[in-house]
PDB file of C-alpha atoms in Angstrom:
ATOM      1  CA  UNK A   1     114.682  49.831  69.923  1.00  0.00           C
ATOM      2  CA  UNK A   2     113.945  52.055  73.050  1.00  0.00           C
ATOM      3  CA  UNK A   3     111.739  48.844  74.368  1.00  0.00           C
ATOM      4  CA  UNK A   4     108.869  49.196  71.841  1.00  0.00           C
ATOM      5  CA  UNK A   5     108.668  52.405  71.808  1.00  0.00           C
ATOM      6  CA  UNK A   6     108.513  55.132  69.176  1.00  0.00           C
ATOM      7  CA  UNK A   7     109.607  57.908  71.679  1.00  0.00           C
ATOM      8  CA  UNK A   8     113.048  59.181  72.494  1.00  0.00           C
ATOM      9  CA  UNK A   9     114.879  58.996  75.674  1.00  0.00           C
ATOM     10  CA  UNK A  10     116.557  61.883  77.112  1.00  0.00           C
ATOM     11  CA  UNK A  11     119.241  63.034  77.635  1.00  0.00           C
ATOM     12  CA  UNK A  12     120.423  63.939  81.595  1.00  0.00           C
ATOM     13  CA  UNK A  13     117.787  67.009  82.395  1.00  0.00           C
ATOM     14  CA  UNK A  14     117.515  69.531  85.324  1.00  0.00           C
ATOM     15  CA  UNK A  15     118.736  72.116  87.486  1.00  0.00           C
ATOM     16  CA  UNK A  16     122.200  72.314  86.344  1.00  0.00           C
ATOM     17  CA  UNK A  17     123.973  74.158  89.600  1.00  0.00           C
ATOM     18  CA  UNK A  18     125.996  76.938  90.136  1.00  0.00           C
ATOM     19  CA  UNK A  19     125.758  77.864  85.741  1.00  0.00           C
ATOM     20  CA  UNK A  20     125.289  81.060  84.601  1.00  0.00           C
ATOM     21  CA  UNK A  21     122.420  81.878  82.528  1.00  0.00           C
ATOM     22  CA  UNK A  22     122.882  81.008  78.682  1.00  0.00           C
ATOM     23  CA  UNK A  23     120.240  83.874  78.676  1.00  0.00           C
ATOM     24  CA  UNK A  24     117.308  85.282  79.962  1.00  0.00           C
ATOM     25  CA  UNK A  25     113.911  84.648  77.981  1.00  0.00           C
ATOM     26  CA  UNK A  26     113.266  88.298  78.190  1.00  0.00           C
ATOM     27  CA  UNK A  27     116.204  88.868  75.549  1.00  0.00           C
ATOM     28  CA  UNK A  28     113.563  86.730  72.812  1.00  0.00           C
ATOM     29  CA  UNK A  29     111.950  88.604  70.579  1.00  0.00           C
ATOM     30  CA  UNK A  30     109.479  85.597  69.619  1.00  0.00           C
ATOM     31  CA  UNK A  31     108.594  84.832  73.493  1.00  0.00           C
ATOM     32  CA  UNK A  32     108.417  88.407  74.403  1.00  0.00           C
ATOM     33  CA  UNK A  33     105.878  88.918  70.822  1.00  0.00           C
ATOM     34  CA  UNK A  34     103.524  85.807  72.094  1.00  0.00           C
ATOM     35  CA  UNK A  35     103.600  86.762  75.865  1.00  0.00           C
ATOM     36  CA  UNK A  36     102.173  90.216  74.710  1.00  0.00           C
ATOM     37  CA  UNK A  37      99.552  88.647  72.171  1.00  0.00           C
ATOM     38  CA  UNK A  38      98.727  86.445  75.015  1.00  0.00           C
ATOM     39  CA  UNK A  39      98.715  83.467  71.925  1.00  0.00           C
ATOM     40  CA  UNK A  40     100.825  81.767  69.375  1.00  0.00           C
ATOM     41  CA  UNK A  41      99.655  80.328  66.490  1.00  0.00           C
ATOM     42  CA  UNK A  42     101.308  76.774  66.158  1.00  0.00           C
ATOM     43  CA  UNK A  43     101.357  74.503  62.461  1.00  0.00           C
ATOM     44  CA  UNK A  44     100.209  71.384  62.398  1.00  0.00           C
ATOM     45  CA  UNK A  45     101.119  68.335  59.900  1.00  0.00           C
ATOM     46  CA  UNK A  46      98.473  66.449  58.967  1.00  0.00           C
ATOM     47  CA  UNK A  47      98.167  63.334  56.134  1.00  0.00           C
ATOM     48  CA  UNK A  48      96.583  64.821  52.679  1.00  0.00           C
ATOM     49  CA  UNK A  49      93.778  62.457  53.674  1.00  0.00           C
ATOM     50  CA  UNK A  50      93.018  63.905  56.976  1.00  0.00           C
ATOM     51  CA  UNK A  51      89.733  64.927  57.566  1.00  0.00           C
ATOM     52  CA  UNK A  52      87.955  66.344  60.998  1.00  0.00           C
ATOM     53  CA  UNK A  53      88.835  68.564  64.151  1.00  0.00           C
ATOM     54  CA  UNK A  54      92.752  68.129  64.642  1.00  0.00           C
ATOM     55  CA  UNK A  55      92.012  69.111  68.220  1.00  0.00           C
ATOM     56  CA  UNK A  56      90.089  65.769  68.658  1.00  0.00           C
ATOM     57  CA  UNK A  57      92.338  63.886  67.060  1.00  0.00           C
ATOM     58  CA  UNK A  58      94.097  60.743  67.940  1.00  0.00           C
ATOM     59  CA  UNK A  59      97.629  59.163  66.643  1.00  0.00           C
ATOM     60  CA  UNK A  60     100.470  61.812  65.200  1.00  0.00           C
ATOM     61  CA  UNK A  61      98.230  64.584  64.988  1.00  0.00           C
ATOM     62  CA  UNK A  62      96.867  64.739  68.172  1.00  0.00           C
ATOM     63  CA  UNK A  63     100.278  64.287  69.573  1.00  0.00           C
ATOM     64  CA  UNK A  64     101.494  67.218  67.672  1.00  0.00           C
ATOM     65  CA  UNK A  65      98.515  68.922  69.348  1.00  0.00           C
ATOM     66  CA  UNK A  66      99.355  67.995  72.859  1.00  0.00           C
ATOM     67  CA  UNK A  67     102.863  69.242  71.872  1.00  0.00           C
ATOM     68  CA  UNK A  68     101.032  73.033  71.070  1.00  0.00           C
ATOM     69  CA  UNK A  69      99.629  72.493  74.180  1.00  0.00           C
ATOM     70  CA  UNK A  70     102.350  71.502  76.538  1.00  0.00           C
ATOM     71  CA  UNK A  71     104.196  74.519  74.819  1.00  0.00           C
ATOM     72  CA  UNK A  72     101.365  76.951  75.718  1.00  0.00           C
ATOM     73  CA  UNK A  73     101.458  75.733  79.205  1.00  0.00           C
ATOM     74  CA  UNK A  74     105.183  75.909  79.325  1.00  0.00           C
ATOM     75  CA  UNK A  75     104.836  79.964  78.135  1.00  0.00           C
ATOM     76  CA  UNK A  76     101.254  80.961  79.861  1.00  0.00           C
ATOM     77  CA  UNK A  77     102.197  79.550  83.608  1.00  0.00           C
ATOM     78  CA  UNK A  78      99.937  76.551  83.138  1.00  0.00           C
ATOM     79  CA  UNK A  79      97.222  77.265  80.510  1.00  0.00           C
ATOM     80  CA  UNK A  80      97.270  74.980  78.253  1.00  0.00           C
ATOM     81  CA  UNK A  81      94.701  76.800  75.809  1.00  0.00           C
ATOM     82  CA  UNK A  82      96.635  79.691  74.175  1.00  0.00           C
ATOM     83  CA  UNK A  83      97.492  78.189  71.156  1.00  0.00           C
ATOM     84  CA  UNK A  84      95.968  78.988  67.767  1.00  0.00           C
ATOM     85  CA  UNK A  85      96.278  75.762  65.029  1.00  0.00           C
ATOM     86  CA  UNK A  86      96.259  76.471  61.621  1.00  0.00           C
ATOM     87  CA  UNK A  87      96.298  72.994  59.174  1.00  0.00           C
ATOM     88  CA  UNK A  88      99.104  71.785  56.623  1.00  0.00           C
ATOM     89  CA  UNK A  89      99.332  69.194  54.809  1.00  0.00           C
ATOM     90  CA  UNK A  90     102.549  66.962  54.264  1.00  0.00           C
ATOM     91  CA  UNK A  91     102.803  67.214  50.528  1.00  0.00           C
ATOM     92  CA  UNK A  92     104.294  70.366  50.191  1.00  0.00           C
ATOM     93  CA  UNK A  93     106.416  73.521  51.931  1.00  0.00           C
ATOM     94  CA  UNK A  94     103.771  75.317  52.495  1.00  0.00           C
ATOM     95  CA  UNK A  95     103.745  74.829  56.490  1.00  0.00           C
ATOM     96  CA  UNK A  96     108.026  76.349  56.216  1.00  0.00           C
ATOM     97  CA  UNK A  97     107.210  79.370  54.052  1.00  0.00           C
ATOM     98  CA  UNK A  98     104.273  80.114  56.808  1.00  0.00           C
ATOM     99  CA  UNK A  99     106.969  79.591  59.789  1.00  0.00           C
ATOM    100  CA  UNK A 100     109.902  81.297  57.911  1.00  0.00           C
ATOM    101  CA  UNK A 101     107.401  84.455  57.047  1.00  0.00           C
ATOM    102  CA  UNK A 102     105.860  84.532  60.467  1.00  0.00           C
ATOM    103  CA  UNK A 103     102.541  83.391  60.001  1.00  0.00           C
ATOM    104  CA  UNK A 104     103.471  80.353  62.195  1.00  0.00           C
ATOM    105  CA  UNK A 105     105.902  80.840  65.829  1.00  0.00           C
ATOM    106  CA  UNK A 106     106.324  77.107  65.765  1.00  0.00           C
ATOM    107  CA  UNK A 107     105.583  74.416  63.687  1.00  0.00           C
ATOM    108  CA  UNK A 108     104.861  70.546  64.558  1.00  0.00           C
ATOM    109  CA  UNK A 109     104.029  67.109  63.024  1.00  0.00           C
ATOM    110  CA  UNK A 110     105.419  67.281  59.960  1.00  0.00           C
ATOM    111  CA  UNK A 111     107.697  64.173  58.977  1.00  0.00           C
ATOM    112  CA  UNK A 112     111.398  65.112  58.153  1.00  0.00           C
ATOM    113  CA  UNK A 113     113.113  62.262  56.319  1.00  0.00           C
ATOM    114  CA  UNK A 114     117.045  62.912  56.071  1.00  0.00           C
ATOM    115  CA  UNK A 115     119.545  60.414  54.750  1.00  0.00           C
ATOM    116  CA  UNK A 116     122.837  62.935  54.991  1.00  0.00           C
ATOM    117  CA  UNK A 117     121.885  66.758  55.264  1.00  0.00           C
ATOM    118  CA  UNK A 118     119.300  68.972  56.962  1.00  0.00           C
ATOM    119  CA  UNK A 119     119.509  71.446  54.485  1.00  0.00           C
ATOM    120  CA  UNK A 120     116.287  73.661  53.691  1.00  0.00           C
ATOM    121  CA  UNK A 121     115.990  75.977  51.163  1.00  0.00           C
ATOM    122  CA  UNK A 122     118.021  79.357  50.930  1.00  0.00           C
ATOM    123  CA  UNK A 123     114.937  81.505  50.465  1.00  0.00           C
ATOM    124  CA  UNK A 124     113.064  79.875  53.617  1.00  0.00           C
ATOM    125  CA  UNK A 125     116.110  81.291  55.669  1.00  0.00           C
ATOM    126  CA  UNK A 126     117.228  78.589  58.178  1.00  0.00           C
ATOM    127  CA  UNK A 127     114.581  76.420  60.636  1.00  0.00           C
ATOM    128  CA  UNK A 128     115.554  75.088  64.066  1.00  0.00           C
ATOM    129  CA  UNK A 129     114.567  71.059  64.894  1.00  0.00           C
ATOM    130  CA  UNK A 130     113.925  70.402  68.510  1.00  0.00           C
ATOM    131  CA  UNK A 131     115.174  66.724  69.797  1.00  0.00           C
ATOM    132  CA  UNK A 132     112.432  64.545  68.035  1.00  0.00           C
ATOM    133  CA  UNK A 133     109.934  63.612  70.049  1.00  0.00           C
ATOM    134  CA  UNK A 134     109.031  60.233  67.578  1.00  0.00           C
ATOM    135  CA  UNK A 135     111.016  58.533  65.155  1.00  0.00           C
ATOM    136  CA  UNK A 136     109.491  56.399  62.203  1.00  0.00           C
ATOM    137  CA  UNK A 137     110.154  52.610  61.923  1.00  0.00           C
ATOM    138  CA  UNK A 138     111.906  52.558  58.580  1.00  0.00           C
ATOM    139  CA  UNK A 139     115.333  50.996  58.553  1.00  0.00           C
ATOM    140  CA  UNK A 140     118.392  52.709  59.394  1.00  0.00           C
ATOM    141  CA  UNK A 141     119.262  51.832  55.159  1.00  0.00           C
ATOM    142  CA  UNK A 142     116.554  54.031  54.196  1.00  0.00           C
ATOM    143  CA  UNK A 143     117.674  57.300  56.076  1.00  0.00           C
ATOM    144  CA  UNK A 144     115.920  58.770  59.596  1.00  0.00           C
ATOM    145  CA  UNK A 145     112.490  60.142  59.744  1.00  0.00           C
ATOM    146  CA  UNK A 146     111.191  62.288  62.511  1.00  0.00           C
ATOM    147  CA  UNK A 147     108.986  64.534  64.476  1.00  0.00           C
ATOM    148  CA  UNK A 148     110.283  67.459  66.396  1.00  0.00           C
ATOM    149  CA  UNK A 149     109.206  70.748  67.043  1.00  0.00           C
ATOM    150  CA  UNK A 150     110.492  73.292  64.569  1.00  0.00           C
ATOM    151  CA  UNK A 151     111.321  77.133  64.959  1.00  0.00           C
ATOM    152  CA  UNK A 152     113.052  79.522  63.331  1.00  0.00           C
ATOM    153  CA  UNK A 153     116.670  79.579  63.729  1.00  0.00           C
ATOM    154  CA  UNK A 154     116.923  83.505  63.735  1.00  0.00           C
ATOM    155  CA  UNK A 155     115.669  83.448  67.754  1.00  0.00           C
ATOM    156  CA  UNK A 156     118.025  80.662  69.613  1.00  0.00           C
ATOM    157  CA  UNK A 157     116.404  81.686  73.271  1.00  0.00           C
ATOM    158  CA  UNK A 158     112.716  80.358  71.625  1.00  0.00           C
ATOM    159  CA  UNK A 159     114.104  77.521  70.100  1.00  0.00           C
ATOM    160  CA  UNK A 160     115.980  76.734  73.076  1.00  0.00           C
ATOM    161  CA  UNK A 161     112.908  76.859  75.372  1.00  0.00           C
ATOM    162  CA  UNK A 162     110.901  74.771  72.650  1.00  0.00           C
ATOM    163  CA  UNK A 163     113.271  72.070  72.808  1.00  0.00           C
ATOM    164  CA  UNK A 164     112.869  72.498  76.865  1.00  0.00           C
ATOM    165  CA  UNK A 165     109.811  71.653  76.503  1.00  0.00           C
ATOM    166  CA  UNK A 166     110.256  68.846  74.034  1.00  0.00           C
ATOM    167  CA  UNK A 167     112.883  67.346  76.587  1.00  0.00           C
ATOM    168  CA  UNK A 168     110.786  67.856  79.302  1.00  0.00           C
ATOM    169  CA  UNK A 169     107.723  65.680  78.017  1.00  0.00           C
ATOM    170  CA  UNK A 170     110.817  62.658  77.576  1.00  0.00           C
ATOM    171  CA  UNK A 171     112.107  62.908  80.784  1.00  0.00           C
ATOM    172  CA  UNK A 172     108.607  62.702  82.592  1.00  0.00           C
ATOM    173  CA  UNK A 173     107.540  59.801  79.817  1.00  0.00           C
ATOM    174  CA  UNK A 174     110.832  57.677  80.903  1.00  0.00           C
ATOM    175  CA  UNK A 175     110.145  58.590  84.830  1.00  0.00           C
ATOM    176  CA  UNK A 176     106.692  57.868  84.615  1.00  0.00           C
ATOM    177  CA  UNK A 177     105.970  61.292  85.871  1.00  0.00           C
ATOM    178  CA  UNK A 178     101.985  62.205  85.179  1.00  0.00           C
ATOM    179  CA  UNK A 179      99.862  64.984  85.987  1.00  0.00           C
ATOM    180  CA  UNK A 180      99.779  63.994  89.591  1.00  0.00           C
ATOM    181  CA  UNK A 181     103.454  63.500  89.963  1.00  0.00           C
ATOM    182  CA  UNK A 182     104.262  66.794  87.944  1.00  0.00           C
ATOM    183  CA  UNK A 183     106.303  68.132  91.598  1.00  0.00           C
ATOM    184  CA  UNK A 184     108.712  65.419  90.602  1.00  0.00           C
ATOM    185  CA  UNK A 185     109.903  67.118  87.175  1.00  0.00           C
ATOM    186  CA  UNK A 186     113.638  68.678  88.231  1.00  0.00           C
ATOM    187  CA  UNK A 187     113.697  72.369  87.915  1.00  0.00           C
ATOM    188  CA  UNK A 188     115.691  74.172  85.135  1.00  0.00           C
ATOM    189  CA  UNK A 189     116.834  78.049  85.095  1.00  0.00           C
ATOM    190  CA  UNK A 190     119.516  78.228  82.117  1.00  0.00           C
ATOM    191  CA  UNK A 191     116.321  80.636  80.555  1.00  0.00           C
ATOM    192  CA  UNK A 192     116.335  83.011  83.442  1.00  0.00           C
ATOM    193  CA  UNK A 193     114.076  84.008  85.985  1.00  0.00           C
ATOM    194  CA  UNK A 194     111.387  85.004  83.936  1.00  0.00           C
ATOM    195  CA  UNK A 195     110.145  81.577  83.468  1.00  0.00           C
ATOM    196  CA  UNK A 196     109.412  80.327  86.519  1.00  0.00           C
ATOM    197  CA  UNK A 197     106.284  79.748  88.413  1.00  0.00           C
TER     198      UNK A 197
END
C-alpha cells in the first residue's frame, strides 16, 4: 500500500482562489494563548519501555517530535524550538486527561486503534484527530491504527491549522519537497492573514 510506505498521501493542497476565509487565526483562543506564551507544551507517546532523551530519538517518537517541531515552526514564523515535551506512556489515558485539562495544547504519537467508533470518554470532553500522518501494518480485519496529531475539539481554528500542518509535511513528502525546495510548498490563506510570513 502507498508503495512501501507507512505515510499518507494527501489530499489536493494549496492556495484555494478567490474563497473566503473559513476564519482568521486571530479568532483562536489556543493560538492566540501560545503566541503570547511564546511556547506550547506538546505530549508525546512513547512505548512503556522507552528509555532516554525523546528529543534524540529515532523511529515513532522522534517523528512525533519532528511533528512538535514542524508545528512550532508553523506558529513562531520559522523557529522550530518553541515547543515544551512532556512524556506519556501508551498504557493508559493519562496523555487525554492532560490535553482535555490543558496541561497539553496538542498531543502526538500515541497509537489510536479503531475498528467502528472514535468515541472517547464523556468526562475527557471531545479530542480532534488530524489526518494521520502513519498508519500501522495490521490487517484491514483487525481494525485501523494510527498516528495523527490530536487537539481539543472545543477550538476548530487550532485544530484546523494543526491538521495544516500535518497535510503540509504529506504534500512536501509525496513532492519530494526538502528544506532547500521549501519555495515550492503552494501557499494557503483559508486561516487569515495572520499567518503568513
Amino acid at each position: 500500500i502507498n508503495r512501501g510506505t507507512g505515510m499518507l498521501y494527501s489530499i489536493p493542497f494549496g492556495n484555494v482562489e478567490n474563497a473566503a476565509d473559513v476564519g482568521r487565526a486571530a479568532d483562536s483562543l489556543t493560538l492566540e494563548k501560545i503566541r503570547n506564551e511564546g511556547f506550547f507544551t506538546c505530549g508525546v507517546t512513547v512505548p512503556d519501555d522507552f528509555e532516554g532523551d525523546i528529543t534524540r530519538s529515532g523511529n515513532l517518537v522522534g517523528m512525533s517530535v519532528d511533528y512538535c517541531r514542524t508545528l512550532s515552526a508553523a506558529i513562531f514564523y520559522g523557529d522550530s524550538e518553541r515547543a515544551h515535551f512532556l512524556n506519556f506512556t501508551d498504557t493508559n489515558n493519562s496523555s487525554a486527561v492532560a490535553l482535555a485539562n490543558g496541561t497539553l495544547d496538542v498531543l502526538v504519537g500515541g497509537r489510536n486503534q479503531q475498528e467502528f467508533d472514535f468515541e472517547t470518554s464523556p468526562s475527557l470532553g471531545g479530542l480532534y484527530f488530524s489526518t494521520p500522518y502513519f498508519y500501522g501494518n495490521e490487517s484491514a480485519s483487525n481494525g485501523v491504527s494510527f498516528y495523527s496529531m490530536v487537539t481539543r475539539e472545543d477550538d476548530v481554528l487550532f485544530a484546523s491549522f494543526v491538521n495544516c500542518v500535518v497535510m503540509a509535511t504529506i504534500y512536501a513528502q509525496e513532492n519530494d519537497i526538502q528544506k532547500h525546495k521549501s519555495r515550492e510548498m503552494p501557499l494557503i490563506s483559508i486561516l487569515g492573514s495572520e499567518i503568513s510570513w
